[in-house]
mmCIF file with all atom_site columns, C-alpha atoms in Angstrom:
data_model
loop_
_atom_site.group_PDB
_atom_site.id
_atom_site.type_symbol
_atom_site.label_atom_id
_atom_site.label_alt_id
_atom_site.label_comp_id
_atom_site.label_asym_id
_atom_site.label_entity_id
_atom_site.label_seq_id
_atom_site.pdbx_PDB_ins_code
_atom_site.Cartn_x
_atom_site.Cartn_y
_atom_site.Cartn_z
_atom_site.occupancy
_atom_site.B_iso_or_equiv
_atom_site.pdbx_formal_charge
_atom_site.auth_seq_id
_atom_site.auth_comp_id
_atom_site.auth_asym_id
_atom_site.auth_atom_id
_atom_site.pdbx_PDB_model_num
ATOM 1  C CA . UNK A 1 1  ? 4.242  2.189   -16.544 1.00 81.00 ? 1  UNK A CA 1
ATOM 2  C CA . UNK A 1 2  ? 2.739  0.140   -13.724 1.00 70.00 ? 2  UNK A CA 1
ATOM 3  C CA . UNK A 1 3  ? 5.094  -2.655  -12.202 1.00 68.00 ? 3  UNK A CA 1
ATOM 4  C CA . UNK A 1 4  ? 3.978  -5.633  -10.536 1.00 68.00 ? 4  UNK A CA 1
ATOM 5  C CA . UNK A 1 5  ? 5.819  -7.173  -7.883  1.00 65.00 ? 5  UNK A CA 1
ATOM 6  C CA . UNK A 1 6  ? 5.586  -10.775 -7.101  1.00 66.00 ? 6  UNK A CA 1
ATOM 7  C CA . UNK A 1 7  ? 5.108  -11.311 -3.244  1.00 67.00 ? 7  UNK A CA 1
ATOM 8  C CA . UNK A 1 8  ? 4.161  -15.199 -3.373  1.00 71.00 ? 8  UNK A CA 1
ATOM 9  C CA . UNK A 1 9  ? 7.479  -16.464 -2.155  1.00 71.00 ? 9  UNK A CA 1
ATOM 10 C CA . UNK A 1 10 ? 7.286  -15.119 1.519   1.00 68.00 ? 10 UNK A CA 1
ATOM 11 C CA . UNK A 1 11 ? 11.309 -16.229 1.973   1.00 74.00 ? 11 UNK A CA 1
ATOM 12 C CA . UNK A 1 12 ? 12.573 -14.234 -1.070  1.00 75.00 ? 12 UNK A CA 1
ATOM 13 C CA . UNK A 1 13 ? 10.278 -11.053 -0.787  1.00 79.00 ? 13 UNK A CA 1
ATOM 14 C CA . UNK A 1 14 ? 11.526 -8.403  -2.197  1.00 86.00 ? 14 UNK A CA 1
ATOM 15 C CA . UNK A 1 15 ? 8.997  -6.088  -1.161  1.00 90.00 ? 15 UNK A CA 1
ATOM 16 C CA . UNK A 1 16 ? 6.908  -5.730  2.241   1.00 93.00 ? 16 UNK A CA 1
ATOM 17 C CA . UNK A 1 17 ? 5.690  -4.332  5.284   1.00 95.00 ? 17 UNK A CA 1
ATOM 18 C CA . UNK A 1 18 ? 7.567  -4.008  9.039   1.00 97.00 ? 18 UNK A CA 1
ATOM 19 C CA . UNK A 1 19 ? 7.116  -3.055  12.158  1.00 97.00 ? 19 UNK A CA 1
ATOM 20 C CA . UNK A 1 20 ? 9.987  -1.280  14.674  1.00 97.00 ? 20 UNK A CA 1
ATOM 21 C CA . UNK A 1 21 ? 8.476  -2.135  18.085  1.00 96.00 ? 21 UNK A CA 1
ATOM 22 C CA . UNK A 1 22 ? 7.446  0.171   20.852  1.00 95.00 ? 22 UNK A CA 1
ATOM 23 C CA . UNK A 1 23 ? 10.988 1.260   22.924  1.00 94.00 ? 23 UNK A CA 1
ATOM 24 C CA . UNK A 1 24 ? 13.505 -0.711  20.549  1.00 96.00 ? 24 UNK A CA 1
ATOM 25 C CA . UNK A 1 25 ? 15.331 0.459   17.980  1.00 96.00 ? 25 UNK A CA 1
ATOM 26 C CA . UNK A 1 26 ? 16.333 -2.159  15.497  1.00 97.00 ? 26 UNK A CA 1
ATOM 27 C CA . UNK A 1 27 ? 14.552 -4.845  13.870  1.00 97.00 ? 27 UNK A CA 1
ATOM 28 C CA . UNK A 1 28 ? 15.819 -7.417  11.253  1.00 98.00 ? 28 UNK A CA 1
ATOM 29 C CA . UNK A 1 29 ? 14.266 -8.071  7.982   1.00 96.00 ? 29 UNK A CA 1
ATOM 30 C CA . UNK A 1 30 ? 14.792 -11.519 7.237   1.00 95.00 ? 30 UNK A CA 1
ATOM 31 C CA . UNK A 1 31 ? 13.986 -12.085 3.142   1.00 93.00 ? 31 UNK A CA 1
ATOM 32 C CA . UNK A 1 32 ? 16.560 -13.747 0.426   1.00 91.00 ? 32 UNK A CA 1
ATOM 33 C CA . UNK A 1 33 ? 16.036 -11.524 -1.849  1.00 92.00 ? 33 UNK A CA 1
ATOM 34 C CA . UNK A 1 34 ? 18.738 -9.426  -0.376  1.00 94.00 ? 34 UNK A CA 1
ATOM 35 C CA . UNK A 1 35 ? 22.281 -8.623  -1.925  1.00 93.00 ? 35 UNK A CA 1
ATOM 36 C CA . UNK A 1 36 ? 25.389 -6.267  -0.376  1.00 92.00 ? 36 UNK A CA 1
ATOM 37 C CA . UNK A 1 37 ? 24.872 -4.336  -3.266  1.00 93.00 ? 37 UNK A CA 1
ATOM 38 C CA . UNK A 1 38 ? 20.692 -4.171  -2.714  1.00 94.00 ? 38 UNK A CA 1
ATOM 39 C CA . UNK A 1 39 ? 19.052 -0.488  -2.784  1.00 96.00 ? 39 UNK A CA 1
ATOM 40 C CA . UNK A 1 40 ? 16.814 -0.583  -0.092  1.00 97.00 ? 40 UNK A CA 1
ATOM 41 C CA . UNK A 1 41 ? 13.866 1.958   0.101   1.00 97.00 ? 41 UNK A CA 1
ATOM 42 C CA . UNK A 1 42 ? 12.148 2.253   3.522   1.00 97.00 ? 42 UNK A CA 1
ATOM 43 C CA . UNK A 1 43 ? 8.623  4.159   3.599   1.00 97.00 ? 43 UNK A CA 1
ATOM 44 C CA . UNK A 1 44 ? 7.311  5.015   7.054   1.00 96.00 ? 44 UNK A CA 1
ATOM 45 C CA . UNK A 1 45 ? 3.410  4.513   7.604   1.00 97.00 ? 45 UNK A CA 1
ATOM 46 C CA . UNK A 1 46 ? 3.595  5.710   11.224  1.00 94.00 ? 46 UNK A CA 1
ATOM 47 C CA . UNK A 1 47 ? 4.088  9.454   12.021  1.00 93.00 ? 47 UNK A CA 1
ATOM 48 C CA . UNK A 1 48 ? 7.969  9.995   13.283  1.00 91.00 ? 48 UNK A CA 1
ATOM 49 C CA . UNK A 1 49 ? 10.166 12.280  14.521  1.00 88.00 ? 49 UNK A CA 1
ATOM 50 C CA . UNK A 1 50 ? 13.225 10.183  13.717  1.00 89.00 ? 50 UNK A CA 1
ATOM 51 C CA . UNK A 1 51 ? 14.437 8.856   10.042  1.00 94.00 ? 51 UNK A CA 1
ATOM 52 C CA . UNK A 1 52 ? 14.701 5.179   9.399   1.00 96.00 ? 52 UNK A CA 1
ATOM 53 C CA . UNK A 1 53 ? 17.860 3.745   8.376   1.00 97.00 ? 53 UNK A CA 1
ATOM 54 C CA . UNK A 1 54 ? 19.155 0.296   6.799   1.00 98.00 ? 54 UNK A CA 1
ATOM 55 C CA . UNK A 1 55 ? 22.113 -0.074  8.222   1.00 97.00 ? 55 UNK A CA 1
ATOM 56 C CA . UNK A 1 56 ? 22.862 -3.691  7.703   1.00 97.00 ? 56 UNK A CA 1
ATOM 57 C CA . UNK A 1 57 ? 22.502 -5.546  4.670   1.00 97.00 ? 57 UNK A CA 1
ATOM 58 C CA . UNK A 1 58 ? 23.421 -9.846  5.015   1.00 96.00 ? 58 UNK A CA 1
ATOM 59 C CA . UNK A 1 59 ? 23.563 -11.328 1.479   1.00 96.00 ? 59 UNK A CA 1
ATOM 60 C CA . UNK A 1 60 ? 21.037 -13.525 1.269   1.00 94.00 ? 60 UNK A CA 1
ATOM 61 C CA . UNK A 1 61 ? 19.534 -13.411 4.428   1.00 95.00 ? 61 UNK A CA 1
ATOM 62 C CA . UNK A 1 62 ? 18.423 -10.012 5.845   1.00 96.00 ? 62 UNK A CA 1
ATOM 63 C CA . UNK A 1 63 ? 18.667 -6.347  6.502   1.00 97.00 ? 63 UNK A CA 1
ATOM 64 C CA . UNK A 1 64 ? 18.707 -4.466  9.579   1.00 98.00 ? 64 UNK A CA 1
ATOM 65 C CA . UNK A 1 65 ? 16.351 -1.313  9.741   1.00 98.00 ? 65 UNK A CA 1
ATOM 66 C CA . UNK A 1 66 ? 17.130 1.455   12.992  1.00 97.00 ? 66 UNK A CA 1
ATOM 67 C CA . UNK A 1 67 ? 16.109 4.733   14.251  1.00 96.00 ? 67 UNK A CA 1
ATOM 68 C CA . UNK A 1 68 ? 18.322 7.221   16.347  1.00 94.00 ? 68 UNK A CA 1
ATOM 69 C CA . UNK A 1 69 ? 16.093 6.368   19.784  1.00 93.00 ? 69 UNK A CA 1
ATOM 70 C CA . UNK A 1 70 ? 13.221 4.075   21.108  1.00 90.00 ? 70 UNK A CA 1
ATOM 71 C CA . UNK A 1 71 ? 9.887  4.815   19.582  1.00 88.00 ? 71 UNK A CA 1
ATOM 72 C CA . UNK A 1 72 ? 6.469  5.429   22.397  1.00 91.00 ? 72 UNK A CA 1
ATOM 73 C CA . UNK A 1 73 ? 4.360  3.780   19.423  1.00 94.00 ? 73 UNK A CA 1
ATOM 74 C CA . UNK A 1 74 ? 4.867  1.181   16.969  1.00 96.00 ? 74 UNK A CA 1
ATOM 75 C CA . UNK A 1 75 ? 6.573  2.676   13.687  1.00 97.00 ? 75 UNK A CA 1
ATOM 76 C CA . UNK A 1 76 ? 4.848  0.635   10.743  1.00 97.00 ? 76 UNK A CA 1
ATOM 77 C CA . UNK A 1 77 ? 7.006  0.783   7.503   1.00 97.00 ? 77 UNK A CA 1
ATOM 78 C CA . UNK A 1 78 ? 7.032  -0.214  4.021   1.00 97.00 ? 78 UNK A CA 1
ATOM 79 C CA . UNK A 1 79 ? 10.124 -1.870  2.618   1.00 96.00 ? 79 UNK A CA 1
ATOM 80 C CA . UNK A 1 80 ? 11.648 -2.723  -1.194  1.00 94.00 ? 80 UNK A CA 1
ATOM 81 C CA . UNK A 1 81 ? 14.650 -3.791  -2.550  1.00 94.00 ? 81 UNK A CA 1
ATOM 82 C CA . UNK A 1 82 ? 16.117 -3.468  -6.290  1.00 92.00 ? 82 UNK A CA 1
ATOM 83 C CA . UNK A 1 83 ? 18.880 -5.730  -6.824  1.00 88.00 ? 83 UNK A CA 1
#
């Protein structure tokens, strides 16, 4: 069954794209659609040796999203949460 996601309200996403810049590694999701008990899925689009982790979740504000060591490229990812 095919499920459609509502994007329209940028500040509560609860599905979207990200980007972990070149030689850092953490960025913060900021969306409202986030709980402490959120699942989280992260889907790389950029070839990687390392996994990426949530390792923060803020209720109602963000996530945090990190890999073990500093990228050489950009390391585009898909992101959803199910509350």
């Amino acid at each position: 069954k095919k499920l459609n996601v509502d994007t329209s309200d940028v500040a509560a996403a609860s599905l979207g794209e990200g980007v972990l810049p070149t030689g850092t590694t953490k960025i913060t999701i900021n969306t409202g659609s986030v709980t402490s008990k959120s699942k989280i899925f992260i889907t790389p689009k950029t070839k990687t040796s390392q996994p990426l982790s949530v390792t923060a979740q803020i209720n109602g504000q963000s996530f945090d999203v990190e890999s073990n060591s500093s990228q050489t490229k950009d390391i585009k990812f898909n992101w959803w949460i199910i509350n």
